[in-house]
Coordinates of C-alpha atoms in Angstrom, one line a residue:
F1474 CA -28.1 -9.1 53.9
G1475 CA -28.2 -12.4 55.7
Y1476 CA -31.2 -13.6 54.0
W1477 CA -29.5 -16.9 53.6
A1478 CA -29.4 -18.0 56.9
P1479 CA -32.9 -18.8 58.7
V1480 CA -32.8 -15.6 60.5
A1481 CA -31.8 -12.4 58.7
R1482 CA -29.0 -10.2 60.3
T1483 CA -28.8 -6.8 58.9
N1484 CA -27.1 -3.7 60.6
G1485 CA -27.1 -5.5 64.0
T1486 CA -30.8 -6.4 63.3
N1487 CA -32.1 -10.0 63.7
Y1488 CA -35.5 -10.5 62.3
D1489 CA -37.0 -13.6 61.2
L1490 CA -39.3 -13.0 58.1
F1491 CA -41.5 -15.7 59.2
R1492 CA -42.2 -14.6 62.6
G1493 CA -43.2 -11.4 60.9
I1494 CA -45.5 -13.1 58.7
R1495 CA -46.9 -14.9 62.0
Y1496 CA -47.2 -11.6 63.9
A1497 CA -49.3 -9.8 61.0
Y1498 CA -51.6 -12.7 60.7
Y1499 CA -52.3 -12.7 64.4
F1500 CA -52.6 -8.8 64.1
I1501 CA -55.2 -9.2 61.3
D1502 CA -57.0 -11.9 63.6
N1503 CA -57.3 -9.5 66.7
I1504 CA -57.3 -5.9 65.3
H1505 CA -61.2 -5.9 64.9
N1506 CA -61.6 -6.4 68.5
V1507 CA -59.8 -3.9 70.1
K1508 CA -62.3 -1.9 72.1
G1509 CA -62.5 1.9 71.4
L1510 CA -60.4 1.7 68.2
D1511 CA -62.1 3.3 65.2
A1512 CA -63.2 1.0 62.3
S1513 CA -61.5 2.8 59.9
A1514 CA -58.1 3.0 61.6
A1515 CA -58.4 -1.0 62.3
S1516 CA -59.2 -1.3 58.4
R1517 CA -55.9 0.5 57.6
Y1518 CA -53.9 -1.3 60.2
E1519 CA -55.3 -4.5 58.7
G1520 CA -54.1 -3.3 55.3
E1521 CA -50.7 -2.4 56.4
A1522 CA -50.4 -6.0 57.7
W1523 CA -51.7 -7.4 54.6
F1524 CA -48.8 -5.3 52.7
M1525 CA -46.0 -6.7 55.4
I1526 CA -47.3 -10.5 54.5
G1527 CA -46.8 -9.6 50.7
Y1528 CA -43.7 -7.8 51.3
Y1529 CA -42.2 -10.7 53.6
H1530 CA -43.2 -13.5 51.2
Q1531 CA -41.6 -11.4 48.2
T1532 CA -38.4 -11.1 50.0
L1533 CA -38.5 -14.7 50.4
L1534 CA -39.3 -15.2 46.8
D1535 CA -36.4 -13.0 46.0
Y1536 CA -34.0 -14.4 48.0
Y1537 CA -34.8 -18.2 47.9
G1538 CA -36.8 -18.7 44.7
P1539 CA -39.8 -20.8 45.3
T1540 CA -40.6 -20.5 48.8
V1541 CA -43.4 -22.0 51.3
L1542 CA -46.5 -20.2 51.7
I1543 CA -48.0 -19.2 55.2
K1544 CA -51.7 -18.3 54.3
R1545 CA -53.1 -18.1 57.8
F1546 CA -52.0 -17.8 61.5
I1547 CA -51.0 -21.3 62.5
P1548 CA -51.4 -22.1 66.4
F1549 CA -48.2 -23.9 68.0
D1550 CA -50.3 -26.9 69.0
T1551 CA -51.7 -27.5 65.6
D1552 CA -51.4 -31.6 64.7
D1553 CA -51.6 -30.7 61.0
K1554 CA -48.0 -31.5 59.6
N1555 CA -48.9 -30.0 56.3
E1556 CA -49.3 -26.7 58.1
M1557 CA -46.3 -27.1 60.7
F1558 CA -43.8 -28.3 57.9
P1559 CA -45.5 -26.5 54.6
S1560 CA -43.7 -27.6 51.1
R1561 CA -42.2 -25.1 48.8
R1562 CA -44.8 -24.1 46.3
P1563 CA -44.2 -23.0 42.4
V1564 CA -43.1 -19.8 41.5
D1565 CA -46.4 -19.2 39.8
E1566 CA -48.3 -20.0 42.9
C1567 CA -46.3 -17.7 45.1
V1568 CA -46.7 -14.7 42.9
D1569 CA -50.5 -15.3 42.7
F1570 CA -50.8 -15.1 46.3
I1571 CA -48.4 -12.3 46.9
A1572 CA -50.2 -10.3 44.3
E1573 CA -53.5 -11.2 46.2
C1574 CA -51.8 -9.6 49.3
Y1575 CA -51.1 -6.5 47.8
D1576 CA -54.6 -6.4 46.3
K1577 CA -56.2 -6.7 49.8
A1578 CA -53.7 -4.1 51.2
A1579 CA -54.5 -1.7 48.3
G1580 CA -58.3 -1.9 49.2
L1581 CA -57.8 -1.2 52.8
L1582 CA -54.8 1.3 52.5
P1583 CA -55.0 5.3 52.2
E1584 CA -53.5 6.7 48.7
T1585 CA -51.3 9.1 50.5
V1586 CA -50.1 9.7 53.9
V1587 CA -49.0 12.9 55.9
P1588 CA -45.6 13.8 55.9
A1589 CA -45.3 12.5 59.7
E1590 CA -46.3 9.2 58.2
L1591 CA -43.8 9.1 55.4
G1592 CA -42.8 5.5 55.1
M1593 CA -46.0 3.8 56.1
P1594 CA -47.6 1.5 53.4
T1595 CA -50.1 3.3 50.9
K1596 CA -52.4 1.8 48.2
M1597 CA -49.6 3.4 45.7
A1598 CA -46.9 1.3 47.5
A1599 CA -49.1 -1.9 47.4
L1600 CA -49.7 -1.3 43.7
S1601 CA -46.1 -0.3 43.0
Y1602 CA -44.7 -3.6 44.6
K1603 CA -47.5 -5.8 42.8
A1604 CA -46.4 -4.2 39.5
R1605 CA -42.5 -5.0 40.6
L1606 CA -43.6 -8.8 41.3
L1607 CA -45.4 -9.4 38.1
L1608 CA -42.6 -8.0 36.2
Y1609 CA -39.9 -10.4 37.9
A1610 CA -42.7 -13.3 37.2
A1611 CA -43.0 -12.3 33.4
S1612 CA -39.0 -12.0 33.0
P1613 CA -37.2 -14.8 31.4
L1614 CA -35.5 -15.9 34.7
V1615 CA -38.6 -17.7 35.9
N1616 CA -40.9 -17.4 33.0
G1617 CA -39.9 -20.6 30.6
N1618 CA -36.1 -20.7 31.9
P1619 CA -35.0 -24.4 30.4
D1620 CA -32.2 -24.1 33.3
Y1621 CA -35.1 -25.2 35.7
I1622 CA -36.4 -28.4 33.9
G1623 CA -36.0 -31.0 36.6
F1624 CA -36.4 -28.3 39.4
N1625 CA -39.0 -30.0 41.5
N1626 CA -40.3 -30.6 45.1
P1627 CA -39.6 -34.4 46.3
D1628 CA -43.4 -35.3 45.4
G1629 CA -42.2 -34.1 41.5
T1630 CA -44.3 -30.8 41.8
P1631 CA -42.2 -28.5 39.3
L1632 CA -41.4 -25.3 40.9
M1633 CA -40.5 -23.2 38.1
S1634 CA -42.6 -22.9 34.8
T1635 CA -40.1 -24.1 31.9
T1636 CA -42.9 -23.0 29.5
S1637 CA -42.9 -19.2 28.3
D1638 CA -46.1 -17.5 28.9
P1639 CA -46.5 -14.2 27.2
E1640 CA -49.7 -13.4 29.4
K1641 CA -47.4 -12.7 32.2
W1642 CA -46.2 -9.9 30.5
K1643 CA -49.5 -8.5 29.9
R1644 CA -50.4 -9.0 33.4
A1645 CA -47.2 -7.0 34.6
L1646 CA -48.2 -4.2 32.1
D1647 CA -51.7 -4.0 33.4
A1648 CA -50.4 -3.8 36.9
A1649 CA -48.0 -1.1 36.2
A1650 CA -50.6 1.1 34.3
A1651 CA -52.8 0.9 37.2
A1652 CA -49.9 2.1 39.4
I1653 CA -49.1 4.8 36.9
A1654 CA -52.8 5.8 36.8
L1655 CA -53.1 6.0 40.7
A1656 CA -49.8 8.2 40.7
D1657 CA -51.3 10.3 38.1
E1658 CA -54.4 10.5 39.9
I1659 CA -52.8 11.6 43.1
N1660 CA -50.2 13.8 41.8
P1661 CA -51.6 15.5 38.7
D1662 CA -48.9 18.2 38.7
T1663 CA -46.4 15.8 37.6
K1664 CA -48.2 14.4 34.4
K1665 CA -46.3 15.2 31.5
P1666 CA -47.8 16.5 28.3
K1667 CA -48.3 14.3 25.3

């Protein structure tokens, strides 16, 4: 997919995930100031931007492991070196931040879309991606994997938990149950008899 380079290259496209995150924050900071735009439409668009921020960070986490977290729009003229050159954050911190982005998105997005909008983020998509994220966080790959002992930032911050936490499985289960419950609510005809 080309995600090992600083710029992703797939099928002739050239899209920088960090640029996408930056654009989404800029959008969030300005969407409610657009004159003549209905407030409910602006909120939905904001939800779509939060979804994309979560999705882009999740893509970075999937491909690179512990990644930097961009939590707001950073002006080019900032003199804060920690914002311009952030350090990688531990996987658990990345997961919590991404899950929070999906929660914000789910609170603003519609449950369903009309056929002409298929592919647009929905509340169902946000809850589903959150469930997938939390399943990854609970897996032995990043939850108590002893292979990551000593995998630290230069300042000594461990980037992976080497102690297994069974509560992560409960959190993943709860997220999946919430997504399934919403799917059953949206499509009651697809429920299977018990």
